């Protein structure tokens, strides 16, 4: 099996990266930056996002696993003390694959034919540096509402614990193939009216955001933000592709949610 390790770059993560690399090469596994079967992220969820985007072009043949060197992560769920066990598992046991849904984002320009297509593991967040955004929101080909406000966030189930949660969105189990649309400070008055609740769309229900005013947008795909001008539409839906996690032991999603957001003591009451 060929592997690659992506480190956050701090001293502890680099040290763990060197240890894992040494152990796995001692077990005759091959370090391959170009075509790894397994990508091991060492750092936090931010590092995991980085690793995902580096290998997003080969999701069908690369699986991911994360070791966290900070607090417990949603994607990085192995602790440094478990590194020896993890290495032996990787060297000796074929991993099980757990798949999570991804978000497909297509940004189409007003003129010209080129369009940009992205896959997001957490979300896309659409804002502007120029006041508020105004979008006609279309769901499954029908006009739904005209949104005016700070911005909109469209997230995956596994991204529902990230930016989406801070915006008041619900937490969705990643076995559900869905995307969630959450508002950022919508303006509600006699002219503009929005639903005000997060919307959860199933697979194949496409959400299309059509800017009402030709402006420039700051469009974030996970940790990476780009400025776009001349945008005709932003299309979001559940992607055909999925991320594949290498699983060597169970760590249920709701346990990760509990351990990250609810204290142990609260759970015992
Ligand atoms: P960052 O601003 O340095 O860190 C964002 C925080 O979100 C980190 O603590 C990160 O965990 C955590 N995180 C990332 N994915 C998560 C997930 N799926 N569930 C729970 N927590 C998660 O940015 P970054 O490290 O480059 O990560 C980019 C992400 O930041 C975006 O995808 C977005 O979800 C999130 N974000 C959140 C807010 C907010 O909550 N108000 C605002 C903007 C962006 P680690 O510390 O383990 O890396």
Coordinates of C-alpha atoms in Angstrom, one line a residue, residues 2-264:
X2 CA 1.2 3.5 -0.8
X3 CA 0.7 6.3 1.7
X4 CA 1.3 10.0 2.1
X5 CA 1.2 12.1 5.3
X6 CA 0.1 15.7 5.4
X7 CA 1.2 17.6 8.5
X8 CA -0.1 20.8 10.0
X9 CA 3.5 21.9 10.1
X10 CA 4.0 22.6 13.8
X11 CA 6.7 20.8 15.8
X12 CA 4.4 18.1 17.3
X13 CA 2.6 17.3 14.1
X14 CA 6.0 17.1 12.2
X15 CA 7.4 14.8 14.8
X16 CA 4.4 12.5 14.6
X17 CA 4.6 12.6 10.8
X18 CA 8.2 11.5 11.0
X19 CA 7.4 8.6 13.4
X20 CA 4.5 7.4 11.3
X21 CA 6.6 7.6 8.1
X22 CA 9.5 5.7 9.7
X23 CA 7.3 2.9 11.2
X24 CA 5.3 2.4 8.0
X25 CA 8.4 2.3 5.7
X26 CA 9.9 -0.2 8.2
X27 CA 6.8 -2.3 7.5
X28 CA 7.6 -2.0 3.8
X29 CA 4.8 0.4 2.9
X30 CA 5.7 2.9 0.2
X31 CA 5.7 6.7 0.7
X32 CA 4.1 8.1 -2.5
X33 CA 3.2 11.8 -2.8
X34 CA 1.6 11.4 -6.2
X35 CA -0.7 8.4 -6.0
X36 CA -1.2 7.4 -2.4
X37 CA -3.8 4.8 -1.5
X38 CA -4.0 6.3 2.0
X39 CA -3.5 9.9 3.1
X40 CA -2.8 10.4 6.8
X41 CA -3.5 13.9 8.0
X42 CA -1.7 15.0 11.2
X43 CA -3.0 18.2 12.8
X44 CA -6.6 19.4 13.1
X45 CA -9.7 19.4 10.9
X46 CA -8.2 22.3 9.1
X47 CA -5.2 20.1 8.1
X48 CA -7.6 17.4 7.1
X49 CA -9.4 19.8 4.7
X50 CA -6.0 20.7 3.2
X51 CA -5.2 17.0 2.7
X52 CA -8.7 16.4 1.1
X53 CA -8.3 19.2 -1.4
X54 CA -4.7 18.1 -2.3
X55 CA -6.0 14.7 -3.4
X56 CA -9.6 15.7 -4.4
X57 CA -8.7 14.6 -8.0
X58 CA -8.4 10.9 -7.0
X59 CA -11.1 10.3 -4.5
X60 CA -12.0 7.0 -6.0
X61 CA -8.6 5.5 -5.2
X62 CA -7.5 7.4 -2.1
X63 CA -8.8 6.9 1.4
X64 CA -8.2 9.4 4.3
X65 CA -7.5 9.1 8.0
X66 CA -6.7 11.9 10.6
X67 CA -4.6 12.1 13.7
X68 CA -5.3 15.2 15.8
X69 CA -2.6 17.1 17.6
X70 CA -4.9 19.7 19.0
X71 CA -8.4 19.2 20.4
X72 CA -10.6 16.3 19.2
X73 CA -11.4 16.7 15.5
X74 CA -14.4 15.5 13.5
X75 CA -12.2 14.3 10.7
X76 CA -9.0 13.9 12.8
X77 CA -10.1 11.4 15.4
X78 CA -7.0 9.4 16.3
X79 CA -4.9 10.8 19.2
X80 CA -1.1 10.9 19.3
X81 CA -1.0 8.2 22.0
X82 CA -2.6 5.8 19.5
X83 CA 0.0 6.2 16.8
X84 CA 1.7 2.8 17.3
X85 CA -1.7 1.0 17.3
X86 CA -2.7 2.9 14.2
X87 CA 0.6 2.1 12.3
X88 CA 0.2 -1.7 13.1
X89 CA -3.4 -1.6 12.0
X90 CA -2.4 0.1 8.7
X91 CA 0.4 -2.3 8.1
X92 CA -1.4 -5.5 9.0
X93 CA -5.1 -5.0 8.5
X94 CA -7.1 -4.0 5.4
X95 CA -9.1 -1.0 6.3
X96 CA -12.9 -0.7 6.1
X97 CA -14.2 2.1 4.0
X98 CA -16.8 4.6 5.3
X99 CA -18.1 7.1 2.8
X100 CA -19.4 10.6 3.5
X101 CA -21.3 12.8 1.1
X102 CA -19.7 15.9 -0.5
X103 CA -21.1 19.1 -1.9
X104 CA -20.8 20.0 -5.6
X105 CA -20.5 23.7 -6.3
X106 CA -20.6 25.1 -9.9
X107 CA -19.9 28.8 -10.4
X108 CA -21.1 30.1 -13.8
X109 CA -19.9 33.4 -15.2
X110 CA -22.3 36.0 -16.8
X111 CA -20.4 35.9 -20.0
X112 CA -18.1 33.3 -21.6
X113 CA -18.4 29.6 -21.4
X114 CA -16.0 28.6 -18.6
X115 CA -17.4 27.5 -15.3
X116 CA -15.7 26.5 -12.1
X117 CA -16.6 23.2 -10.4
X118 CA -15.6 22.4 -6.9
X119 CA -16.1 19.7 -4.3
X120 CA -16.4 20.8 -0.7
X121 CA -16.0 18.6 2.4
X122 CA -17.5 21.1 4.8
X123 CA -19.3 23.9 2.9
X124 CA -19.4 26.8 0.6
X125 CA -19.9 30.2 2.2
X126 CA -20.9 33.1 -0.1
X127 CA -20.5 36.7 1.1
X128 CA -19.5 40.0 -0.4
X129 CA -17.2 42.8 0.7
X130 CA -19.7 45.3 -0.7
X131 CA -22.7 45.5 1.7
X132 CA -25.1 42.6 1.4
X133 CA -25.7 39.8 -1.1
X134 CA -29.0 39.6 -3.0
X135 CA -29.9 36.3 -4.5
X136 CA -32.9 34.7 -6.1
X137 CA -32.9 31.3 -4.5
X138 CA -34.2 28.5 -6.7
X139 CA -34.8 25.0 -5.5
X140 CA -35.3 22.2 -7.9
X141 CA -36.0 24.6 -10.7
X142 CA -38.6 26.7 -8.8
X143 CA -38.2 30.2 -7.3
X144 CA -38.2 29.8 -3.5
X145 CA -37.3 33.2 -2.1
X146 CA -35.2 36.4 -2.7
X147 CA -32.5 36.5 0.0
X148 CA -30.8 39.6 1.1
X149 CA -28.3 39.6 3.9
X150 CA -24.7 38.9 4.9
X151 CA -24.5 35.7 3.0
X152 CA -25.5 32.0 2.6
X153 CA -23.8 28.8 3.6
X154 CA -24.4 25.5 2.0
X155 CA -22.9 22.6 3.9
X156 CA -22.4 18.9 3.8
X157 CA -23.6 16.6 6.7
X158 CA -20.0 16.3 8.0
X159 CA -19.6 20.1 7.6
X160 CA -22.8 20.6 9.6
X161 CA -20.7 20.7 12.8
X162 CA -18.5 23.5 11.4
X163 CA -19.6 26.9 10.1
X164 CA -23.1 25.7 9.7
X165 CA -23.5 25.0 13.4
X166 CA -22.3 28.5 14.2
X167 CA -25.0 29.9 11.9
X168 CA -27.7 27.9 13.8
X169 CA -27.9 25.0 11.4
X170 CA -28.8 21.5 12.5
X171 CA -26.3 18.7 12.8
X172 CA -26.9 16.0 10.1
X173 CA -25.7 12.5 10.3
X174 CA -23.2 11.9 7.4
X175 CA -25.1 8.7 6.4
X176 CA -27.8 11.0 5.0
X177 CA -27.0 12.2 1.5
X178 CA -28.1 15.8 1.9
X179 CA -27.0 19.5 1.9
X180 CA -28.1 22.2 4.2
X181 CA -28.7 25.9 3.3
X182 CA -28.2 28.3 6.2
X183 CA -28.7 32.1 6.3
X184 CA -26.2 34.7 7.5
X185 CA -28.2 37.6 9.0
X186 CA -31.0 37.8 6.4
X187 CA -32.8 41.1 6.1
X188 CA -36.6 40.6 6.6
X189 CA -38.9 43.6 5.9
X190 CA -41.7 44.4 3.6
X191 CA -39.5 44.1 0.6
X192 CA -37.3 41.1 1.5
X193 CA -38.6 38.0 3.2
X194 CA -36.8 34.7 3.7
X195 CA -37.8 31.4 5.3
X196 CA -35.4 32.1 8.2
X197 CA -34.9 28.4 9.0
X198 CA -32.1 26.2 7.7
X199 CA -33.2 24.1 4.7
X200 CA -32.1 20.5 4.2
X201 CA -32.2 19.3 0.7
X202 CA -32.0 15.7 -0.4
X203 CA -29.8 14.3 -3.2
X204 CA -30.8 15.6 -6.7
X205 CA -32.6 18.7 -5.3
X206 CA -30.4 21.4 -6.8
X207 CA -30.2 24.8 -5.2
X208 CA -29.4 27.6 -7.6
X209 CA -28.4 31.1 -6.4
X210 CA -28.9 33.8 -9.0
X211 CA -27.4 37.2 -8.0
X212 CA -30.0 40.0 -8.4
X213 CA -27.3 42.6 -8.5
X214 CA -24.1 42.2 -10.5
X215 CA -21.4 42.5 -7.9
X216 CA -18.4 40.7 -6.6
X217 CA -18.6 37.7 -4.2
X218 CA -16.3 36.1 -1.8
X219 CA -16.8 32.4 -2.3
X220 CA -15.2 30.1 0.2
X221 CA -14.9 26.4 -0.5
X222 CA -14.0 25.0 2.9
X223 CA -10.8 26.8 4.0
X224 CA -10.1 28.5 0.7
X225 CA -11.7 31.9 -0.3
X226 CA -11.7 33.4 -3.8
X227 CA -13.1 36.7 -5.1
X228 CA -15.5 36.3 -8.1
X229 CA -16.9 39.0 -10.3
X230 CA -19.5 38.7 -13.0
X231 CA -21.3 35.7 -11.5
X232 CA -24.4 34.4 -13.3
X233 CA -25.2 31.6 -10.9
X234 CA -23.9 29.4 -8.1
X235 CA -25.3 25.9 -8.2
X236 CA -25.1 23.5 -5.2
X237 CA -26.1 19.9 -4.9
X238 CA -25.0 16.6 -3.3
X239 CA -22.0 15.5 -5.4
X240 CA -21.8 12.1 -7.1
X241 CA -18.3 11.7 -5.6
X242 CA -17.8 10.8 -1.9
X243 CA -14.9 11.0 0.5
X244 CA -13.6 7.6 1.6
X245 CA -12.4 7.3 5.2
X246 CA -10.2 4.4 6.2
X247 CA -11.7 2.9 9.4
X248 CA -9.8 0.7 11.7
X249 CA -12.1 1.1 14.7
X250 CA -15.5 2.5 15.2
X251 CA -15.9 6.1 16.5
X252 CA -19.6 6.9 16.0
X253 CA -20.4 10.3 14.7
X254 CA -22.7 11.1 17.7
X255 CA -19.9 10.2 20.1
X256 CA -17.7 12.8 18.3
X257 CA -20.5 15.3 18.5
X258 CA -21.0 14.6 22.2
X259 CA -17.2 14.7 23.0
X260 CA -16.7 17.9 21.1
X261 CA -19.8 20.0 22.2
X262 CA -21.2 18.4 25.3
X263 CA -19.2 17.8 28.4
X264 CA -18.9 14.3 29.9

